[in-house]
Each structure stands twice: as C-alpha cells, then as structure tokens.
Amino acid sequence: MQVFHTGTEWQTNWLKSLQSGKTIGFVPTMGALHQGHLDLVKNSKKECDITVVSIFVNPTQFNNPEDFAKYPITLEQDLKKLEDEGTDFAFLPETLSIYPEKPVLTLNFGELEHVLEGEFRPGHFNGVGIVVSKLFHTIKPDKAFFGQKDLQQVAVIKRLVRDLSFNLELVVVPTRREVDGLAMSSRNLRLNPVERAQALILYWSLTKAKDELLAGKPWLDVRNQIRQDFKETSLARLEYFELVHPEHFTRFEAFEPDQKSSICVAAYLGSVRLIDNLPIIP
Ligand code: PAF
C-alpha cells in the first residue's frame, strides 16, 4: 500500500500513470477504522481497479469542540487494517494542506439542514460538504463509497454530487452491526462498559418500532412509547426518534406503506453521541 499526504503527490506521482482506463474507487474516512469501513473498502475493491482510502479528522464538521478533541485516533492500527484488506493507496493529509485558509464558502443543503442531524448539529453538513468536495477534486474517483449508517450524510452527498456536477457514482453500503446489533461506529470506542451495554437501546428501539409499525400501530403511538422506554429503562438520553423519507428527510406524522421510509435515532451515552437508522420501506 502506498501512503501519500498531499493532492499534488497523488496527482503527479500516481493519478497520471493510472489514467489508462483504470477505475478509481474512493473511501473517505476519519479513521478509527472498524469492519463497517472495511466493508466499504471491500466493495470498492470489488467494483474498481484501484482503491484509495483517506483518513482525515475534518475539524470543520464538528459542531461540538469536545467531540472533535476526543475523536478516536488509531492511525497505526488503521494502516495495518487497510494493508490487510489490500487497499492500494492511503491518503493522510495534514490539516493545513486541506485548509490552507478558512473557507469563506458556505454550503446550505436546504431542507436537510433543518431536520435531525441538520437541526441538532448546525454547520455539520457544511463541513462535510466542503471536505468531501475537496477530497473528490483531489482524488478524482469514478466511484465513492459511503455507509448507510450515516443516512442523512448520504442524502447530503447525493445532493452535493448532483448540484456541483461531480462526475462520479455514489455507492451506499449497508450498516455493519456488532453481533448484539449495535451499529459499528468509531465513537463506540469512547463508550465505557456500562454505556456500551446501554447503547443497545438504539437498535432495540428501531427494531421494536419497525415491528409495531408493520403490525399496524400508529406511528405517533409507537414514537411516544419509545420515548417513554428511553426515559424509564435506559441511561441513554434520546435526542430524536423520527420516521422520515430516506432521501428528502421529510418527517412523517403517519406511516404510509406505499412511501419509502426509515426510522432514524440519535442518543447520548454519557458524552458520546450515537446515531442509527433502519429502513422500514426501502
Ligand atoms: O463519514 C465520515 O467519516 C465523514 O463525515 C467523512 C465523509 C469522511 C467526511 O469527513
């Protein structure tokens, strides 16, 4: 595996010599890699000739400074995992090479800014959009791979690709879960054993709500009961539990079996914020 640190290095040393019809798959990450990330790499390797993975903890997408300061960094293990997976290139940029100066441009993703992650993490999607645009411009991939766990991020990136005419295909890879159902996330590394056990309520509540909805219970009753369950049975502090359209993120007040829909949840375990989602009608 070749490691590079700047866009110039990639473009002059590698990209030019690769361009003879070879397809480039790109997996952007913030490191602390787990099996979910490696699934993205596997998919890229299956679908593309060359796979590039970036590791960059992007400061502009953190609306909470403590979350940024405590974001897990496991670079040595990450590189070993990527190497074992057969990754061709790892891109490890310095902050100054991505942000030689503070961007003045602000991206606004319309309605997506006002619900769920947009509502609770103001400015987050602007930071994601800016860094992903920079990474796409640098790597120039044919396909880019994102996890379904960050469902609203996928919707944002789809919009970004359409609105800015990036010439690439997005591939969305299903959420990888631990055997007990917890969605894999780099932030899981920050949970203490009690919080780790209590974090199961996220997946448990999603599956319970899905079963009840499909059995005909009205959505607002389902959601009220789940909010009660969080209060009465768990240390997890629920931030949102919503039924939405998985692309536009309009919130539904009732379940329509002929409408695409997903349930999305966010909750805090101590100071660690976790999100998850489950498609009801894909
Ligand atoms: O999903 C992530 O890890 C990040 O939001 C991304 C896409 C790498 C941008 O920093």
PDB file of C-alpha atoms and ligand atoms in Angstrom:
ATOM      1  CA  MET A   1       0.000   0.000   0.000  1.00  0.00           C
ATOM      2  CA  GLN A   2       1.299   3.445  -0.953  1.00  0.00           C
ATOM      3  CA  VAL A   3       0.786   6.283   1.505  1.00  0.00           C
ATOM      4  CA  PHE A   4       0.613   9.892   0.341  1.00  0.00           C
ATOM      5  CA  HIS A   5      -0.033  13.163   2.115  1.00  0.00           C
ATOM      6  CA  THR A   6      -0.890  15.809  -0.490  1.00  0.00           C
ATOM      7  CA  GLY A   7      -3.071  16.161  -3.541  1.00  0.00           C
ATOM      8  CA  THR A   8      -0.037  17.174  -5.609  1.00  0.00           C
ATOM      9  CA  GLU A   9       1.731  13.940  -4.673  1.00  0.00           C
ATOM     10  CA  TRP A  10      -1.317  11.916  -5.756  1.00  0.00           C
ATOM     11  CA  GLN A  11      -1.839  13.796  -8.983  1.00  0.00           C
ATOM     12  CA  THR A  12       1.800  13.948 -10.141  1.00  0.00           C
ATOM     13  CA  ASN A  13       3.128  10.599  -8.875  1.00  0.00           C
ATOM     14  CA  TRP A  14       0.125   8.328  -9.256  1.00  0.00           C
ATOM     15  CA  LEU A  15      -3.035   9.633 -10.907  1.00  0.00           C
ATOM     16  CA  LYS A  16      -1.391  10.444 -14.266  1.00  0.00           C
ATOM     17  CA  SER A  17       0.127   6.996 -14.633  1.00  0.00           C
ATOM     18  CA  LEU A  18      -3.149   5.321 -13.567  1.00  0.00           C
ATOM     19  CA  GLN A  19      -5.432   7.035 -16.002  1.00  0.00           C
ATOM     20  CA  SER A  20      -5.195   4.438 -18.744  1.00  0.00           C
ATOM     21  CA  GLY A  21      -8.767   3.220 -18.279  1.00  0.00           C
ATOM     22  CA  LYS A  22      -8.346   2.059 -14.682  1.00  0.00           C
ATOM     23  CA  THR A  23     -11.265   2.890 -12.419  1.00  0.00           C
ATOM     24  CA  ILE A  24     -10.633   4.544  -9.047  1.00  0.00           C
ATOM     25  CA  GLY A  25     -12.746   3.737  -6.003  1.00  0.00           C
ATOM     26  CA  PHE A  26     -12.581   6.155  -3.079  1.00  0.00           C
ATOM     27  CA  VAL A  27     -13.464   5.605   0.576  1.00  0.00           C
ATOM     28  CA  PRO A  28     -13.322   8.819   2.633  1.00  0.00           C
ATOM     29  CA  THR A  29     -12.955   8.186   6.390  1.00  0.00           C
ATOM     30  CA  MET A  30     -11.980   9.906   9.605  1.00  0.00           C
ATOM     31  CA  GLY A  31     -10.006   6.852  10.759  1.00  0.00           C
ATOM     32  CA  ALA A  32     -10.563   4.692  13.862  1.00  0.00           C
ATOM     33  CA  LEU A  33     -11.463   2.092  11.272  1.00  0.00           C
ATOM     34  CA  HIS A  34     -13.849  -0.762  12.010  1.00  0.00           C
ATOM     35  CA  GLN A  35     -15.435  -3.534   9.980  1.00  0.00           C
ATOM     36  CA  GLY A  36     -18.005  -1.085   8.568  1.00  0.00           C
ATOM     37  CA  HIS A  37     -15.201   0.930   6.940  1.00  0.00           C
ATOM     38  CA  LEU A  38     -13.566  -2.278   5.725  1.00  0.00           C
ATOM     39  CA  ASP A  39     -16.874  -3.256   4.064  1.00  0.00           C
ATOM     40  CA  LEU A  40     -16.608  -0.009   2.077  1.00  0.00           C
ATOM     41  CA  VAL A  41     -13.053  -0.947   1.079  1.00  0.00           C
ATOM     42  CA  LYS A  42     -14.180  -4.471   0.088  1.00  0.00           C
ATOM     43  CA  ASN A  43     -16.945  -3.026  -2.089  1.00  0.00           C
ATOM     44  CA  SER A  44     -14.529  -0.610  -3.717  1.00  0.00           C
ATOM     45  CA  LYS A  45     -12.064  -3.399  -4.440  1.00  0.00           C
ATOM     46  CA  LYS A  46     -14.839  -5.485  -5.990  1.00  0.00           C
ATOM     47  CA  GLU A  47     -16.109  -2.652  -8.200  1.00  0.00           C
ATOM     48  CA  CYS A  48     -12.938  -0.693  -9.073  1.00  0.00           C
ATOM     49  CA  ASP A  49      -9.366  -1.356 -10.218  1.00  0.00           C
ATOM     50  CA  ILE A  50      -7.720   0.925  -7.655  1.00  0.00           C
ATOM     51  CA  THR A  51      -8.881   1.741  -4.131  1.00  0.00           C
ATOM     52  CA  VAL A  52      -7.899   4.931  -2.311  1.00  0.00           C
ATOM     53  CA  VAL A  53      -8.846   5.455   1.362  1.00  0.00           C
ATOM     54  CA  SER A  54      -8.450   8.830   3.029  1.00  0.00           C
ATOM     55  CA  ILE A  55      -8.054   9.297   6.772  1.00  0.00           C
ATOM     56  CA  PHE A  56      -8.677  12.857   7.889  1.00  0.00           C
ATOM     57  CA  VAL A  57     -10.471  14.009  11.031  1.00  0.00           C
ATOM     58  CA  ASN A  58     -12.158  17.004   9.490  1.00  0.00           C
ATOM     59  CA  PRO A  59     -12.341  19.855  12.026  1.00  0.00           C
ATOM     60  CA  THR A  60     -14.972  21.856  10.118  1.00  0.00           C
ATOM     61  CA  GLN A  61     -17.703  19.222  10.525  1.00  0.00           C
ATOM     62  CA  PHE A  62     -17.591  19.132  14.341  1.00  0.00           C
ATOM     63  CA  ASN A  63     -20.118  21.471  15.881  1.00  0.00           C
ATOM     64  CA  ASN A  64     -19.003  20.285  19.328  1.00  0.00           C
ATOM     65  CA  PRO A  65     -15.314  21.027  20.151  1.00  0.00           C
ATOM     66  CA  GLU A  66     -15.203  18.251  22.792  1.00  0.00           C
ATOM     67  CA  ASP A  67     -16.363  15.700  20.218  1.00  0.00           C
ATOM     68  CA  PHE A  68     -13.507  16.803  17.921  1.00  0.00           C
ATOM     69  CA  ALA A  69     -10.911  16.754  20.715  1.00  0.00           C
ATOM     70  CA  LYS A  70     -11.974  13.263  21.798  1.00  0.00           C
ATOM     71  CA  TYR A  71     -12.406  11.750  18.341  1.00  0.00           C
ATOM     72  CA  PRO A  72     -10.505   8.430  18.487  1.00  0.00           C
ATOM     73  CA  ILE A  73      -7.229   8.276  16.564  1.00  0.00           C
ATOM     74  CA  THR A  74      -5.758   4.829  15.885  1.00  0.00           C
ATOM     75  CA  LEU A  75      -3.581   5.514  12.858  1.00  0.00           C
ATOM     76  CA  GLU A  76      -1.131   2.643  13.184  1.00  0.00           C
ATOM     77  CA  GLN A  77      -3.893   0.014  13.506  1.00  0.00           C
ATOM     78  CA  ASP A  78      -5.851   1.713  10.696  1.00  0.00           C
ATOM     79  CA  LEU A  79      -2.931   1.419   8.268  1.00  0.00           C
ATOM     80  CA  LYS A  80      -2.464  -2.244   9.191  1.00  0.00           C
ATOM     81  CA  LYS A  81      -6.173  -2.953   8.592  1.00  0.00           C
ATOM     82  CA  LEU A  82      -6.093  -1.176   5.227  1.00  0.00           C
ATOM     83  CA  GLU A  83      -2.953  -3.032   4.198  1.00  0.00           C
ATOM     84  CA  ASP A  84      -4.524  -6.387   5.201  1.00  0.00           C
ATOM     85  CA  GLU A  85      -7.625  -5.510   3.175  1.00  0.00           C
ATOM     86  CA  GLY A  86      -5.477  -4.944   0.066  1.00  0.00           C
ATOM     87  CA  THR A  87      -6.016  -1.179  -0.150  1.00  0.00           C
ATOM     88  CA  ASP A  88      -3.854   0.339  -2.896  1.00  0.00           C
ATOM     89  CA  PHE A  89      -3.439   3.878  -1.525  1.00  0.00           C
ATOM     90  CA  ALA A  90      -3.921   5.634   1.807  1.00  0.00           C
ATOM     91  CA  PHE A  91      -4.265   9.415   1.730  1.00  0.00           C
ATOM     92  CA  LEU A  92      -3.281  11.046   5.043  1.00  0.00           C
ATOM     93  CA  PRO A  93      -3.483  14.794   4.526  1.00  0.00           C
ATOM     94  CA  GLU A  94      -2.332  17.389   7.053  1.00  0.00           C
ATOM     95  CA  THR A  95      -4.986  19.884   8.133  1.00  0.00           C
ATOM     96  CA  LEU A  96      -3.044  22.734   6.517  1.00  0.00           C
ATOM     97  CA  SER A  97      -2.947  21.041   3.135  1.00  0.00           C
ATOM     98  CA  ILE A  98      -6.739  20.596   3.180  1.00  0.00           C
ATOM     99  CA  TYR A  99      -7.372  24.013   4.739  1.00  0.00           C
ATOM    100  CA  PRO A 100      -4.524  26.403   3.828  1.00  0.00           C
ATOM    101  CA  GLU A 101      -7.064  29.036   4.854  1.00  0.00           C
ATOM    102  CA  LYS A 102     -10.522  29.025   6.398  1.00  0.00           C
ATOM    103  CA  PRO A 103     -13.088  28.552   3.605  1.00  0.00           C
ATOM    104  CA  VAL A 104     -15.397  31.534   3.122  1.00  0.00           C
ATOM    105  CA  LEU A 105     -17.802  29.418   1.093  1.00  0.00           C
ATOM    106  CA  THR A 106     -20.789  28.029   2.971  1.00  0.00           C
ATOM    107  CA  LEU A 107     -22.848  25.139   1.677  1.00  0.00           C
ATOM    108  CA  ASN A 108     -26.513  25.024   2.542  1.00  0.00           C
ATOM    109  CA  PHE A 109     -28.386  21.807   1.870  1.00  0.00           C
ATOM    110  CA  GLY A 110     -31.866  23.350   2.139  1.00  0.00           C
ATOM    111  CA  GLU A 111     -34.452  21.259   3.997  1.00  0.00           C
ATOM    112  CA  LEU A 112     -31.769  18.737   5.030  1.00  0.00           C
ATOM    113  CA  GLU A 113     -30.305  21.452   7.289  1.00  0.00           C
ATOM    114  CA  HIS A 114     -33.474  21.753   9.347  1.00  0.00           C
ATOM    115  CA  VAL A 115     -34.167  18.190  10.414  1.00  0.00           C
ATOM    116  CA  LEU A 116     -32.410  15.554  12.541  1.00  0.00           C
ATOM    117  CA  GLU A 117     -28.624  15.870  12.109  1.00  0.00           C
ATOM    118  CA  GLY A 118     -29.081  19.229  10.371  1.00  0.00           C
ATOM    119  CA  GLU A 119     -31.134  20.563  13.269  1.00  0.00           C
ATOM    120  CA  PHE A 120     -29.029  19.155  16.106  1.00  0.00           C
ATOM    121  CA  ARG A 121     -25.579  19.663  14.532  1.00  0.00           C
ATOM    122  CA  PRO A 122     -25.719  23.135  12.945  1.00  0.00           C
ATOM    123  CA  GLY A 123     -22.924  23.627  10.398  1.00  0.00           C
ATOM    124  CA  HIS A 124     -22.084  19.913  10.333  1.00  0.00           C
ATOM    125  CA  PHE A 125     -23.179  19.302   6.751  1.00  0.00           C
ATOM    126  CA  ASN A 126     -21.412  22.425   5.540  1.00  0.00           C
ATOM    127  CA  GLY A 127     -18.157  20.960   6.914  1.00  0.00           C
ATOM    128  CA  VAL A 128     -18.889  17.539   5.427  1.00  0.00           C
ATOM    129  CA  GLY A 129     -19.779  19.049   2.034  1.00  0.00           C
ATOM    130  CA  ILE A 130     -16.663  21.230   1.914  1.00  0.00           C
ATOM    131  CA  VAL A 131     -14.229  18.456   2.834  1.00  0.00           C
ATOM    132  CA  VAL A 132     -15.858  15.835   0.611  1.00  0.00           C
ATOM    133  CA  SER A 133     -15.762  18.288  -2.324  1.00  0.00           C
ATOM    134  CA  LYS A 134     -12.056  18.919  -1.687  1.00  0.00           C
ATOM    135  CA  LEU A 135     -11.387  15.179  -1.463  1.00  0.00           C
ATOM    136  CA  PHE A 136     -13.362  14.436  -4.649  1.00  0.00           C
ATOM    137  CA  HIS A 137     -11.466  17.186  -6.510  1.00  0.00           C
ATOM    138  CA  THR A 138      -8.156  15.802  -5.278  1.00  0.00           C
ATOM    139  CA  ILE A 139      -8.667  12.072  -5.845  1.00  0.00           C
ATOM    140  CA  LYS A 140     -10.973  12.299  -8.898  1.00  0.00           C
ATOM    141  CA  PRO A 141     -12.625   8.923  -8.216  1.00  0.00           C
ATOM    142  CA  ASP A 142     -15.001   7.080 -10.524  1.00  0.00           C
ATOM    143  CA  LYS A 143     -16.934   5.730  -7.551  1.00  0.00           C
ATOM    144  CA  ALA A 144     -17.133   6.847  -3.915  1.00  0.00           C
ATOM    145  CA  PHE A 145     -18.323   4.569  -1.098  1.00  0.00           C
ATOM    146  CA  PHE A 146     -20.380   5.698   1.918  1.00  0.00           C
ATOM    147  CA  GLY A 147     -22.062   3.815   4.752  1.00  0.00           C
ATOM    148  CA  GLN A 148     -25.824   3.695   5.157  1.00  0.00           C
ATOM    149  CA  LYS A 149     -25.375   4.258   8.897  1.00  0.00           C
ATOM    150  CA  ASP A 150     -24.930   7.953   8.098  1.00  0.00           C
ATOM    151  CA  LEU A 151     -28.153   8.041   6.113  1.00  0.00           C
ATOM    152  CA  GLN A 152     -28.590  11.814   6.129  1.00  0.00           C
ATOM    153  CA  GLN A 153     -24.945  12.306   5.154  1.00  0.00           C
ATOM    154  CA  VAL A 154     -25.642  10.069   2.144  1.00  0.00           C
ATOM    155  CA  ALA A 155     -28.578  12.315   1.197  1.00  0.00           C
ATOM    156  CA  VAL A 156     -26.347  15.381   1.549  1.00  0.00           C
ATOM    157  CA  ILE A 157     -23.555  13.900  -0.571  1.00  0.00           C
ATOM    158  CA  LYS A 158     -26.075  12.852  -3.259  1.00  0.00           C
ATOM    159  CA  ARG A 159     -27.230  16.477  -3.406  1.00  0.00           C
ATOM    160  CA  LEU A 160     -23.627  17.710  -3.493  1.00  0.00           C
ATOM    161  CA  VAL A 161     -22.759  15.397  -6.396  1.00  0.00           C
ATOM    162  CA  ARG A 162     -25.845  16.483  -8.351  1.00  0.00           C
ATOM    163  CA  ASP A 163     -25.618  20.220  -7.623  1.00  0.00           C
ATOM    164  CA  LEU A 164     -21.866  20.508  -8.262  1.00  0.00           C
ATOM    165  CA  SER A 165     -21.829  18.005 -11.165  1.00  0.00           C
ATOM    166  CA  PHE A 166     -19.166  15.712  -9.747  1.00  0.00           C
ATOM    167  CA  ASN A 167     -18.532  13.080 -12.370  1.00  0.00           C
ATOM    168  CA  LEU A 168     -18.695  10.032 -10.133  1.00  0.00           C
ATOM    169  CA  GLU A 169     -21.052   7.356  -8.877  1.00  0.00           C
ATOM    170  CA  LEU A 170     -22.003   7.073  -5.210  1.00  0.00           C
ATOM    171  CA  VAL A 171     -22.250   3.589  -3.748  1.00  0.00           C
ATOM    172  CA  VAL A 172     -24.099   3.134  -0.459  1.00  0.00           C
ATOM    173  CA  VAL A 173     -23.090   0.126   1.640  1.00  0.00           C
ATOM    174  CA  PRO A 174     -25.388  -1.390   4.329  1.00  0.00           C
ATOM    175  CA  THR A 175     -24.695  -0.741   8.009  1.00  0.00           C
ATOM    176  CA  ARG A 176     -22.373  -3.249   9.676  1.00  0.00           C
ATOM    177  CA  ARG A 177     -23.511  -4.252  13.177  1.00  0.00           C
ATOM    178  CA  GLU A 178     -21.882  -5.939  16.156  1.00  0.00           C
ATOM    179  CA  VAL A 179     -23.359  -9.388  16.933  1.00  0.00           C
ATOM    180  CA  ASP A 180     -25.687  -7.799  19.509  1.00  0.00           C
ATOM    181  CA  GLY A 181     -26.998  -5.291  16.932  1.00  0.00           C
ATOM    182  CA  LEU A 182     -25.093  -2.104  17.843  1.00  0.00           C
ATOM    183  CA  ALA A 183     -24.196  -0.257  14.639  1.00  0.00           C
ATOM    184  CA  MET A 184     -20.432  -0.078  14.209  1.00  0.00           C
ATOM    185  CA  SER A 185     -19.096   3.428  14.735  1.00  0.00           C
ATOM    186  CA  SER A 186     -15.699   4.909  15.539  1.00  0.00           C
ATOM    187  CA  ARG A 187     -17.352   6.627  18.501  1.00  0.00           C
ATOM    188  CA  ASN A 188     -18.177   3.224  20.076  1.00  0.00           C
ATOM    189  CA  LEU A 189     -14.511   3.184  21.159  1.00  0.00           C
ATOM    190  CA  ARG A 190     -15.324   6.011  23.585  1.00  0.00           C
ATOM    191  CA  LEU A 191     -18.094   4.097  25.407  1.00  0.00           C
ATOM    192  CA  ASN A 192     -17.312   2.684  28.839  1.00  0.00           C
ATOM    193  CA  PRO A 193     -18.650  -0.844  29.530  1.00  0.00           C
ATOM    194  CA  VAL A 194     -21.887   0.433  31.111  1.00  0.00           C
ATOM    195  CA  GLU A 195     -22.526   2.846  28.240  1.00  0.00           C
ATOM    196  CA  ARG A 196     -21.687   0.113  25.711  1.00  0.00           C
ATOM    197  CA  ALA A 197     -24.330  -2.155  27.269  1.00  0.00           C
ATOM    198  CA  GLN A 198     -26.895   0.660  27.415  1.00  0.00           C
ATOM    199  CA  ALA A 199     -26.207   1.657  23.793  1.00  0.00           C
ATOM    200  CA  LEU A 200     -28.131  -1.435  22.683  1.00  0.00           C
ATOM    201  CA  ILE A 201     -31.334   0.516  23.170  1.00  0.00           C
ATOM    202  CA  LEU A 202     -30.732   2.298  19.858  1.00  0.00           C
ATOM    203  CA  TYR A 203     -31.024  -0.831  17.708  1.00  0.00           C
ATOM    204  CA  TRP A 204     -33.565  -2.402  20.056  1.00  0.00           C
ATOM    205  CA  SER A 205     -35.851   0.644  19.756  1.00  0.00           C
ATOM    206  CA  LEU A 206     -35.522   0.706  15.950  1.00  0.00           C
ATOM    207  CA  THR A 207     -36.456  -2.952  15.567  1.00  0.00           C
ATOM    208  CA  LYS A 208     -39.286  -2.688  18.098  1.00  0.00           C
ATOM    209  CA  ALA A 209     -40.706   0.360  16.310  1.00  0.00           C
ATOM    210  CA  LYS A 210     -40.394  -1.323  12.906  1.00  0.00           C
ATOM    211  CA  ASP A 211     -42.248  -4.441  14.106  1.00  0.00           C
ATOM    212  CA  GLU A 212     -45.008  -2.344  15.660  1.00  0.00           C
ATOM    213  CA  LEU A 213     -45.408  -0.132  12.601  1.00  0.00           C
ATOM    214  CA  LEU A 214     -45.636  -3.130  10.299  1.00  0.00           C
ATOM    215  CA  ALA A 215     -48.192  -4.668  12.663  1.00  0.00           C
ATOM    216  CA  GLY A 216     -50.364  -1.568  12.196  1.00  0.00           C
ATOM    217  CA  LYS A 217     -49.720   0.512  15.341  1.00  0.00           C
ATOM    218  CA  PRO A 218     -49.953   4.265  14.540  1.00  0.00           C
ATOM    219  CA  TRP A 219     -46.525   5.961  14.241  1.00  0.00           C
ATOM    220  CA  LEU A 220     -47.190   8.663  16.861  1.00  0.00           C
ATOM    221  CA  ASP A 221     -48.115   5.990  19.434  1.00  0.00           C
ATOM    222  CA  VAL A 222     -45.015   3.986  18.521  1.00  0.00           C
ATOM    223  CA  ARG A 223     -42.791   7.054  18.943  1.00  0.00           C
ATOM    224  CA  ASN A 224     -44.390   8.059  22.265  1.00  0.00           C
ATOM    225  CA  GLN A 225     -43.835   4.583  23.659  1.00  0.00           C
ATOM    226  CA  ILE A 226     -40.181   4.566  22.510  1.00  0.00           C
ATOM    227  CA  ARG A 227     -39.609   7.986  24.125  1.00  0.00           C
ATOM    228  CA  GLN A 228     -41.069   6.540  27.354  1.00  0.00           C
ATOM    229  CA  ASP A 229     -38.870   3.432  27.057  1.00  0.00           C
ATOM    230  CA  PHE A 230     -35.755   5.614  26.805  1.00  0.00           C
ATOM    231  CA  LYS A 231     -36.768   7.618  29.893  1.00  0.00           C
ATOM    232  CA  GLU A 232     -37.773   4.659  32.015  1.00  0.00           C
ATOM    233  CA  THR A 233     -35.411   1.878  31.039  1.00  0.00           C
ATOM    234  CA  SER A 234     -32.113   3.360  29.893  1.00  0.00           C
ATOM    235  CA  LEU A 235     -29.289   5.739  30.718  1.00  0.00           C
ATOM    236  CA  ALA A 236     -29.270   6.793  27.064  1.00  0.00           C
ATOM    237  CA  ARG A 237     -30.584  10.341  26.500  1.00  0.00           C
ATOM    238  CA  LEU A 238     -32.739  10.367  23.409  1.00  0.00           C
ATOM    239  CA  GLU A 239     -32.219  13.302  21.061  1.00  0.00           C
ATOM    240  CA  TYR A 240     -34.567  12.301  18.247  1.00  0.00           C
ATOM    241  CA  PHE A 241     -36.547   9.296  17.055  1.00  0.00           C
ATOM    242  CA  GLU A 242     -38.210  10.084  13.742  1.00  0.00           C
ATOM    243  CA  LEU A 243     -39.833   8.449  10.749  1.00  0.00           C
ATOM    244  CA  VAL A 244     -38.530  10.135   7.597  1.00  0.00           C
ATOM    245  CA  HIS A 245     -38.242   9.843   3.853  1.00  0.00           C
ATOM    246  CA  PRO A 246     -34.735   8.377   3.417  1.00  0.00           C
ATOM    247  CA  GLU A 247     -33.740  10.844   0.680  1.00  0.00           C
ATOM    248  CA  HIS A 248     -35.527  14.160   1.349  1.00  0.00           C
ATOM    249  CA  PHE A 249     -35.734  13.637   5.108  1.00  0.00           C
ATOM    250  CA  THR A 250     -39.246  14.984   5.346  1.00  0.00           C
ATOM    251  CA  ARG A 251     -40.660  13.881   8.704  1.00  0.00           C
ATOM    252  CA  PHE A 252     -43.760  11.684   8.586  1.00  0.00           C
ATOM    253  CA  GLU A 253     -46.564  12.029  11.109  1.00  0.00           C
ATOM    254  CA  ALA A 254     -48.055   8.740   9.958  1.00  0.00           C
ATOM    255  CA  PHE A 255     -46.738   5.576   8.375  1.00  0.00           C
ATOM    256  CA  GLU A 256     -47.696   5.080   4.717  1.00  0.00           C
ATOM    257  CA  PRO A 257     -46.855   1.556   3.497  1.00  0.00           C
ATOM    258  CA  ASP A 258     -46.517   2.833  -0.101  1.00  0.00           C
ATOM    259  CA  GLN A 259     -43.940   5.524   0.856  1.00  0.00           C
ATOM    260  CA  LYS A 260     -40.205   4.949   1.205  1.00  0.00           C
ATOM    261  CA  SER A 261     -39.415   5.430   4.894  1.00  0.00           C
ATOM    262  CA  SER A 262     -36.705   4.918   7.511  1.00  0.00           C
ATOM    263  CA  ILE A 263     -36.615   5.426  11.253  1.00  0.00           C
ATOM    264  CA  CYS A 264     -33.647   7.475  12.469  1.00  0.00           C
ATOM    265  CA  VAL A 265     -32.437   7.747  16.050  1.00  0.00           C
ATOM    266  CA  ALA A 266     -29.795   9.803  17.876  1.00  0.00           C
ATOM    267  CA  ALA A 267     -28.973   9.444  21.571  1.00  0.00           C
ATOM    268  CA  TYR A 268     -26.232  10.276  24.035  1.00  0.00           C
ATOM    269  CA  LEU A 269     -24.484   7.742  26.217  1.00  0.00           C
ATOM    270  CA  GLY A 270     -22.605   9.975  28.635  1.00  0.00           C
ATOM    271  CA  SER A 271     -20.864  12.457  26.328  1.00  0.00           C
ATOM    272  CA  VAL A 272     -20.873  10.115  23.322  1.00  0.00           C
ATOM    273  CA  ARG A 273     -23.475  10.798  20.682  1.00  0.00           C
ATOM    274  CA  LEU A 274     -24.563   7.808  18.589  1.00  0.00           C
ATOM    275  CA  ILE A 275     -26.863   7.598  15.586  1.00  0.00           C
ATOM    276  CA  ASP A 276     -28.526   4.708  13.807  1.00  0.00           C
ATOM    277  CA  ASN A 277     -31.359   4.081  11.357  1.00  0.00           C
ATOM    278  CA  LEU A 278     -33.472   1.267   9.982  1.00  0.00           C
ATOM    279  CA  PRO A 279     -35.262   1.193   6.626  1.00  0.00           C
ATOM    280  CA  ILE A 280     -38.961   0.355   7.009  1.00  0.00           C
ATOM    281  CA  ILE A 281     -39.916   0.614   3.342  1.00  0.00           C
ATOM    282  CA  PRO A 282     -36.627   0.782   1.344  1.00  0.00           C
TER     283      PRO A 282
HETATM  284  O1  PAF B   1     -18.432   9.789   7.400  1.00  0.00           O
HETATM  285  C1  PAF B   1     -17.332  10.268   7.719  1.00  0.00           C
HETATM  286  O2  PAF B   1     -16.467   9.606   8.283  1.00  0.00           O
HETATM  287  C2  PAF B   1     -17.046  11.726   7.400  1.00  0.00           C
HETATM  288  O3  PAF B   1     -18.186  12.502   7.554  1.00  0.00           O
HETATM  289  C3  PAF B   1     -16.420  11.934   6.006  1.00  0.00           C
HETATM  290  C4  PAF B   1     -17.377  11.519   4.900  1.00  0.00           C
HETATM  291  C5  PAF B   1     -15.136  11.132   5.891  1.00  0.00           C
HETATM  292  C6  PAF B   1     -16.090  13.411   5.790  1.00  0.00           C
HETATM  293  O4  PAF B   1     -15.172  13.865   6.732  1.00  0.00           O
END
